Tab-separated table of C-alpha atoms in Angstrom:
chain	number	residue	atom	x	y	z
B	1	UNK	CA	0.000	0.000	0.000
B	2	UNK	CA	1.529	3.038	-1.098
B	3	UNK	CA	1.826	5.775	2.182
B	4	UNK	CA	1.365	9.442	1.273
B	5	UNK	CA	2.467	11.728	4.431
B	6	UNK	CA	0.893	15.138	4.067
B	7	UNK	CA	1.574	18.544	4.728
B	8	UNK	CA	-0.419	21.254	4.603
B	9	UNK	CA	1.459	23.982	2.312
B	10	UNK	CA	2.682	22.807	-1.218
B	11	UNK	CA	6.352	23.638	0.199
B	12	UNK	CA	6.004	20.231	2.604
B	13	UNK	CA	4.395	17.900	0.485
B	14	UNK	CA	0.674	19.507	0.304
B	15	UNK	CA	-1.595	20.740	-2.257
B	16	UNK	CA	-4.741	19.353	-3.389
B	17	UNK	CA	-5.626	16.047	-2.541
B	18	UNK	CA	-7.039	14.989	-5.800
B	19	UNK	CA	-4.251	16.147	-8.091
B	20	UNK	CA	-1.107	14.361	-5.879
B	21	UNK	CA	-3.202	11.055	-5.991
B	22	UNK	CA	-3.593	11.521	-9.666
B	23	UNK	CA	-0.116	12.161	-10.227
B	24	UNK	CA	1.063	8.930	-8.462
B	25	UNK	CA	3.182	6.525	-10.900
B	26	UNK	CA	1.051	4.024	-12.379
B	27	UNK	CA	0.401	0.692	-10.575
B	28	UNK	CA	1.760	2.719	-7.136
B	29	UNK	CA	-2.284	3.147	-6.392
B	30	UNK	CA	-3.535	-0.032	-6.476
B	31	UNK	CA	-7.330	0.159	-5.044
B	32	UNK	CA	-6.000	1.043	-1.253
B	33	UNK	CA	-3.626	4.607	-0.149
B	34	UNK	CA	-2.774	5.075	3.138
B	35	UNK	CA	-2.543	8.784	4.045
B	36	UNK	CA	-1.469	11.163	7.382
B	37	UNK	CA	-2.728	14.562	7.191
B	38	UNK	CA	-0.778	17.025	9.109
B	39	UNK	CA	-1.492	19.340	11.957
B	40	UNK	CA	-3.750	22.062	11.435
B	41	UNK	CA	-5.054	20.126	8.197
B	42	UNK	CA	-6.696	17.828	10.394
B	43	UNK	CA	-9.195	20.419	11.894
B	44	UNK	CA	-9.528	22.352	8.064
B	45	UNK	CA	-10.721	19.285	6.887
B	46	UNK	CA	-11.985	16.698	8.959
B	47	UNK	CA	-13.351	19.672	11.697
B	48	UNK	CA	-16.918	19.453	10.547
B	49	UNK	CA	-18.930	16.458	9.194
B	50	UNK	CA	-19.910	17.851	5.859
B	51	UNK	CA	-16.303	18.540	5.300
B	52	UNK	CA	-14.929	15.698	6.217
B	53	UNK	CA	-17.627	13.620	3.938
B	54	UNK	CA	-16.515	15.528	1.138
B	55	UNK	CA	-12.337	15.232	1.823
B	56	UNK	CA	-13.086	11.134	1.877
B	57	UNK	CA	-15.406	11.127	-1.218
B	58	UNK	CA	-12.027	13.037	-3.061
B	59	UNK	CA	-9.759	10.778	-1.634
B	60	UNK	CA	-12.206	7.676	-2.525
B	61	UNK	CA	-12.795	9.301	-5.737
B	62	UNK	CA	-9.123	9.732	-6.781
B	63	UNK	CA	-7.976	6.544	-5.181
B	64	UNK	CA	-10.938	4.829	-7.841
B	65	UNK	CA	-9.149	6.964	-11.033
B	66	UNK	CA	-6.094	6.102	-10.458
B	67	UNK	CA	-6.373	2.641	-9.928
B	68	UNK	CA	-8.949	2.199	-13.066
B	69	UNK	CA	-7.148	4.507	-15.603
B	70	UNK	CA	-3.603	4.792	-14.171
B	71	UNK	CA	-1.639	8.114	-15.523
B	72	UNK	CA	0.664	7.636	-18.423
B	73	UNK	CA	4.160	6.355	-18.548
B	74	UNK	CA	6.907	9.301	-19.125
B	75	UNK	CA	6.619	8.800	-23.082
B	76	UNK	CA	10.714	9.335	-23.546
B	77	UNK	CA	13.470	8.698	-21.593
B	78	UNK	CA	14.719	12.104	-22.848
B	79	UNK	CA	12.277	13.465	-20.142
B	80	UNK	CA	13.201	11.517	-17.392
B	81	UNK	CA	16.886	13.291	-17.926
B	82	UNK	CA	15.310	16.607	-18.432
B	83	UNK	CA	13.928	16.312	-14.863
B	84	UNK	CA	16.973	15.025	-13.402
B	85	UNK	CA	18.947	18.480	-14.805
B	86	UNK	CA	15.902	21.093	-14.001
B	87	UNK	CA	16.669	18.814	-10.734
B	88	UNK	CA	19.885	19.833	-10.533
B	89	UNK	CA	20.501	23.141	-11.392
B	90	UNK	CA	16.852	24.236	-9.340
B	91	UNK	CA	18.761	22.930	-6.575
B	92	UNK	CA	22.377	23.851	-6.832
B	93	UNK	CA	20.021	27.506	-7.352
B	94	UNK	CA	18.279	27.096	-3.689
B	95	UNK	CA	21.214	26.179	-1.490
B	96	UNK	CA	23.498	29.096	-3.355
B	97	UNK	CA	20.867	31.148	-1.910
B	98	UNK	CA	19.548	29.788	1.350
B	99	UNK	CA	23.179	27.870	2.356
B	100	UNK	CA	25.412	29.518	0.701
B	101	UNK	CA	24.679	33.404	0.543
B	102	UNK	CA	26.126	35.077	3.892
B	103	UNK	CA	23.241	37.415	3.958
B	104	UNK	CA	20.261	35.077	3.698
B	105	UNK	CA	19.631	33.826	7.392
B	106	UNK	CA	20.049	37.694	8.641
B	107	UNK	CA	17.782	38.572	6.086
B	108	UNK	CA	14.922	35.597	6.922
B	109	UNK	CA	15.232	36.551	10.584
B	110	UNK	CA	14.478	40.425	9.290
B	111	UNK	CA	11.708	39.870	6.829
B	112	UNK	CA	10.071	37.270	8.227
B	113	UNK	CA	7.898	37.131	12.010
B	114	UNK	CA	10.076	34.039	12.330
B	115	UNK	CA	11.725	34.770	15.302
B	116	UNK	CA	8.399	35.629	16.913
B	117	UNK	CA	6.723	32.748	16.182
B	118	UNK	CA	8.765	30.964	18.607
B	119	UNK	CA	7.172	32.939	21.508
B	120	UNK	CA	3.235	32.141	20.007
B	121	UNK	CA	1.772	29.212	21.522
B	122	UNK	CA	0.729	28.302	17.948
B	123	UNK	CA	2.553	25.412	17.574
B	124	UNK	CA	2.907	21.699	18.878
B	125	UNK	CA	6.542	21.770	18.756
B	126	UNK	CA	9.835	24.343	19.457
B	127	UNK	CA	10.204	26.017	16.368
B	128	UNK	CA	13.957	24.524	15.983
B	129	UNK	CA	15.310	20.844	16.778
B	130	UNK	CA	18.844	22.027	18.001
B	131	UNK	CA	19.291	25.366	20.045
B	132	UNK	CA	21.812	26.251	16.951
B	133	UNK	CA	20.227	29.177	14.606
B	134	UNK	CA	20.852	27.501	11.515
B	135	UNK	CA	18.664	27.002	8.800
B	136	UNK	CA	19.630	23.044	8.859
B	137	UNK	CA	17.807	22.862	12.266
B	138	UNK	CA	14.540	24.987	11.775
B	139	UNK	CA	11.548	23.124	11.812
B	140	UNK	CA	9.533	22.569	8.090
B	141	UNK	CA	6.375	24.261	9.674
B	142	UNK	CA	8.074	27.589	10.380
B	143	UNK	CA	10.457	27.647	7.714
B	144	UNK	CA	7.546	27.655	5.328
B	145	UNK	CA	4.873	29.320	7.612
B	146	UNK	CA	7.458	32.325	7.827
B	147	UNK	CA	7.358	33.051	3.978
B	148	UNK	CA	4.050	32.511	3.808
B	149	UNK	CA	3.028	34.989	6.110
B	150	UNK	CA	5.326	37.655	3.856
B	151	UNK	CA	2.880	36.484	0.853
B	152	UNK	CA	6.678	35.699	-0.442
B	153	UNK	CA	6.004	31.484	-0.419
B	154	UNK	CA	9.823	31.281	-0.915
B	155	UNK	CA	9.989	27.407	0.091
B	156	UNK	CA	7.858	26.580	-2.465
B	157	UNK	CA	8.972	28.037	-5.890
B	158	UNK	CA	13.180	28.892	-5.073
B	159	UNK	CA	14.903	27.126	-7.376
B	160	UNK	CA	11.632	26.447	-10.204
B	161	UNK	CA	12.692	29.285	-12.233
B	162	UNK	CA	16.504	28.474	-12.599
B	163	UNK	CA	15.965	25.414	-13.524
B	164	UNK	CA	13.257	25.643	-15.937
B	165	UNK	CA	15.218	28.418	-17.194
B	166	UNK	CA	18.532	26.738	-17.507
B	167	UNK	CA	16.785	23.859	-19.557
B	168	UNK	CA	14.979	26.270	-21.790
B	169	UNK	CA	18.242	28.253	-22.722
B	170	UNK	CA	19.506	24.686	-24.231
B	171	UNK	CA	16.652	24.361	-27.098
B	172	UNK	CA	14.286	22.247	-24.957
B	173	UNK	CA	11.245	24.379	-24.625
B	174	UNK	CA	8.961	22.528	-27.065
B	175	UNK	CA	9.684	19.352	-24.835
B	176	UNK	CA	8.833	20.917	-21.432
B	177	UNK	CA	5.801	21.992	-23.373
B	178	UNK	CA	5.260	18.842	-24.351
B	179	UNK	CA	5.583	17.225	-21.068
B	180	UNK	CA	3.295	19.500	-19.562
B	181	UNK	CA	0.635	18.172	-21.622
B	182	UNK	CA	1.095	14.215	-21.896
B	183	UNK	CA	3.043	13.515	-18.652
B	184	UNK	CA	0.289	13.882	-15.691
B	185	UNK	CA	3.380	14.534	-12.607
B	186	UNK	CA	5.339	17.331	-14.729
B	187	UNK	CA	1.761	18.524	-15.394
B	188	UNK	CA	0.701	18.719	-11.902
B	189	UNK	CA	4.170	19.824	-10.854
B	190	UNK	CA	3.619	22.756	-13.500
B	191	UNK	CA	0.188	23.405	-11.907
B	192	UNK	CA	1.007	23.485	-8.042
B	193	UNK	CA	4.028	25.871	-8.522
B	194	UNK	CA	1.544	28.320	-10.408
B	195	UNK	CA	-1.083	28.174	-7.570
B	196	UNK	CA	1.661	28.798	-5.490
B	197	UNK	CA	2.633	32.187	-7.752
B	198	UNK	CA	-0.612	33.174	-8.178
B	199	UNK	CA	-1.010	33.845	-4.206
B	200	UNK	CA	2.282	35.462	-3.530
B	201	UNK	CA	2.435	38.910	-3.968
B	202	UNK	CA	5.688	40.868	-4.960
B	203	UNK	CA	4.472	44.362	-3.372
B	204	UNK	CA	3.563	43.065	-0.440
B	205	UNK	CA	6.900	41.032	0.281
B	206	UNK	CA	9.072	44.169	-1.056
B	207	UNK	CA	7.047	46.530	2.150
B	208	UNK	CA	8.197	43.753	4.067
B	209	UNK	CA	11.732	44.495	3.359
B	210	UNK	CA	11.364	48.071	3.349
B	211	UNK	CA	10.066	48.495	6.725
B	212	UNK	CA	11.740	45.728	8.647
B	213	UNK	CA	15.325	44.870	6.806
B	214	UNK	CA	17.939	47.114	8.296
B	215	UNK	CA	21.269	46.111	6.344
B	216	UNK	CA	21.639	47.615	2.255
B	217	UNK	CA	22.867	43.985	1.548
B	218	UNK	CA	20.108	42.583	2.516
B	219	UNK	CA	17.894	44.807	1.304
B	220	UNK	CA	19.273	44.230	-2.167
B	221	UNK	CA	19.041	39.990	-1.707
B	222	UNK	CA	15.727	40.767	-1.074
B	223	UNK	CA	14.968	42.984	-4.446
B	224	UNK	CA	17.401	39.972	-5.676
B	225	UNK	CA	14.640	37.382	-4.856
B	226	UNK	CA	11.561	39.176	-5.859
B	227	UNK	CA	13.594	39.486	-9.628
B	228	UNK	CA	14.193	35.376	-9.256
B	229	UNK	CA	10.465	35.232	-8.370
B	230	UNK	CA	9.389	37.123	-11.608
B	231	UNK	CA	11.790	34.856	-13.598
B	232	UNK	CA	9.878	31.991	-12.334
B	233	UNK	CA	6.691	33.302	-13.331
B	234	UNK	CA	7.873	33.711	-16.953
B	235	UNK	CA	9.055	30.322	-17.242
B	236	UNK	CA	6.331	28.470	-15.692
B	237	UNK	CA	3.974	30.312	-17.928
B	238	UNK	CA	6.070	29.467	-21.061
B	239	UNK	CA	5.706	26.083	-20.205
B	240	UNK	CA	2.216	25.766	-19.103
B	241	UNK	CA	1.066	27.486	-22.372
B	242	UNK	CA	-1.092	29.948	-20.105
B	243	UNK	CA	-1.471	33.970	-20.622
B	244	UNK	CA	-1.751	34.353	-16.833
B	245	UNK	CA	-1.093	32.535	-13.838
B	246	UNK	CA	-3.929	30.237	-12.762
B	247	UNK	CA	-5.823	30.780	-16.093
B	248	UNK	CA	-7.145	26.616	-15.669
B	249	UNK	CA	-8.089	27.323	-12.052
B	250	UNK	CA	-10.262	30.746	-12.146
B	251	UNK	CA	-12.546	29.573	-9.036
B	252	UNK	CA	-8.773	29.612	-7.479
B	253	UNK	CA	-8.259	33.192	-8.786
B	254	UNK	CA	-11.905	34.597	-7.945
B	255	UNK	CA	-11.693	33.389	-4.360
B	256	UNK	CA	-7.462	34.801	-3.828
B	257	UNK	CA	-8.878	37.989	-5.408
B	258	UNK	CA	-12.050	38.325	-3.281
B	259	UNK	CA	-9.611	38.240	-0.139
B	260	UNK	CA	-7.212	40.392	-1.101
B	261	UNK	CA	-9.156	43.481	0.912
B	262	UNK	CA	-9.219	42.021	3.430
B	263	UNK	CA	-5.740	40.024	3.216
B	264	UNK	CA	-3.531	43.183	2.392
B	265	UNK	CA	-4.228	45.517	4.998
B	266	UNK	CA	-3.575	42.475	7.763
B	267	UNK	CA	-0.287	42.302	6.090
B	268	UNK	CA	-0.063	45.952	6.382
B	269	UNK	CA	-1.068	45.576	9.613
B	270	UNK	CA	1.764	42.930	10.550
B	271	UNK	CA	4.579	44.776	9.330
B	272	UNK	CA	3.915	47.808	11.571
B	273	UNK	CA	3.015	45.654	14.449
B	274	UNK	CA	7.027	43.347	14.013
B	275	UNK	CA	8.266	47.023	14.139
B	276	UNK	CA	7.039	48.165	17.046
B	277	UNK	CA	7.426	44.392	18.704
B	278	UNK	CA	11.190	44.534	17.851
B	279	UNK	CA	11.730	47.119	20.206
B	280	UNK	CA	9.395	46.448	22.741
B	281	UNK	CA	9.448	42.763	22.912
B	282	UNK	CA	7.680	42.057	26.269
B	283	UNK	CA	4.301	44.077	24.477
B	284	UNK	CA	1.744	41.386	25.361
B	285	UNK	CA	-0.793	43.743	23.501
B	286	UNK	CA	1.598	43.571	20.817
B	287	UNK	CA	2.032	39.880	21.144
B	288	UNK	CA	-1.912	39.403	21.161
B	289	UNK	CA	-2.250	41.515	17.899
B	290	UNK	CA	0.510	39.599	15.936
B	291	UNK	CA	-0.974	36.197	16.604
B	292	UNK	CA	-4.570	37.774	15.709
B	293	UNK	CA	-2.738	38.900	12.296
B	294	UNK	CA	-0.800	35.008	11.639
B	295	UNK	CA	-3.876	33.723	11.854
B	296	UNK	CA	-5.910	35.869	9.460
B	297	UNK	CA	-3.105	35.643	6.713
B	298	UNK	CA	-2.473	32.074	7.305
B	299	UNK	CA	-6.317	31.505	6.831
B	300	UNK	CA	-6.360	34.224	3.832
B	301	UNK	CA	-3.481	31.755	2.143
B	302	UNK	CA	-5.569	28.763	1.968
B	303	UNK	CA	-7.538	27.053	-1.159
């Protein structure tokens, strides 16, 4: 029985339910799954009964599909080498910038209410395994929950762009193109990494930096990553065939868009509130306001 361990946020191993069963390699589904939701996914969707009725006819649904009419085969072995060098160079790209770069854990302390979540009770677990301040030891939760929060989603599309790009640059854009359409995992891939793009928001990470990043340098990695970010856009649209992001998921882009007044001035909101926090951290009004912020945005960021 194949197990699936989910997270919540596409940047640990989330997404929509129905698409990551679908995209399973053929014969892995075979009539059973065995799935662990994560944390606060629980609650979202097995809270309520009606919810959690529908969440088990999509998993029965997909589990049905995909053990019926199984997803196609990788047609050439030419793809399965494409992948393995948008592989590698997406993540030689990442750790040049999150291991490698001097600047960057200064910079995600700055940016980010990272440090503060630590003193939330919003979590089941410390926010680090080891007392070191490395990225190696953060926790997944708050390493994504972090960039999320900025509407920056770094965790989730670092690394796309370069490597889509670097492919691209060699004369292989007709067979990404072509892989989006006949391979179901690139396809889905494709698809979760331009949900992903369609709910950050470029602005609102770049008043992020503005208010809260102190040092030029990393004010500048920062204006750095919102150029990779735009990259990645521009490649994943090239390859999806689509004029805009989430153009074959526009109940996705009416509901983001319907939140957005609501969504932007709590971000707004957050940014003045980690100012005035970092220099009067023992504000438990301040405290009380930031976690009543986290939790709007983090709700505002769902599907």
């Amino acid at each position: 029985t194949l197990f699936h361990g989910r997270g919540g946020s596409i940047g640990r191993g989330g997404g929509p339910t129905y698409l990551a069963i679908q995209s399973q390699p053929p014969g892995s589904v075979m009539g059973t799954l065995r799935s662990t939701e994560q944390g606060e996914m629980v609650q979202a969707k097995f809270g309520l009964p009606h919810t959690a009725v529908r969440q088990l006819e999509i998993y029965t649904t997909a589990v049905l599909l995909a053990t019926l009419k199984p997803p196609e085969l990788p047609r050439e072995e030419k793809w399965r080498n494409l992948m393995d060098e948008i592989s590698e160079i997406s993540c030689k790209s990442y750790r040049s910038t999150v291991y490698e770069n001097p600047e960057f854990l200064a910079y995600f302390h700055e940016a980010t209410p990272q440090a503060e979540l630590g003193f939330l009770n919003i979590g089941s677990r410390p926010t680090r395994r080891k007392s070191s301040t490395g990225i190696g030891h953060l926790r997944a939760i708050p390493w994504v929950f972090a960039w999320t929060q900025t509407r920056f989603v770094l965790p989730a599309w670092l690394g796309v762009g370069a490597g889509l790009k670097g492919v691209c640059e060699k004369g292989h854009t007709q067979e990404l193109k072509a892989m989006y359409k006949e391979w179901p995992f690139f396809q889905s891939t494709i698809d979760l990494i331009e949900m992903i793009l369609g709910k950050a928001d470029i602005h609102i990470a770049k008043h992020y930096d503005e208010v809260l990043v102190s040092d030029e340098k990393r004010r500048e990695l920062g204006a750095e990553l919102r150029r990779e970010l735009l990259t990645t856009e521009k490649c994943v649209l090239v390859v999806s065939g689509h004029e805009k992001l989430s153009e074959n998921n526009r109940s996705l882009r009416r509901l983001i868009e319907s939140r957005l007044p609501y969504l932007n001035p709590m971000n707004l909101l957050q940014v003045e509130i980690l100012k005035r926090l970092r220099s009067d951290d023992d504000n438990h009004k301040l405290r009380d306001a930031l976690l009543i912020t986290i939790n709007g945005i983090a709700a505002g960021m769902r599907n």
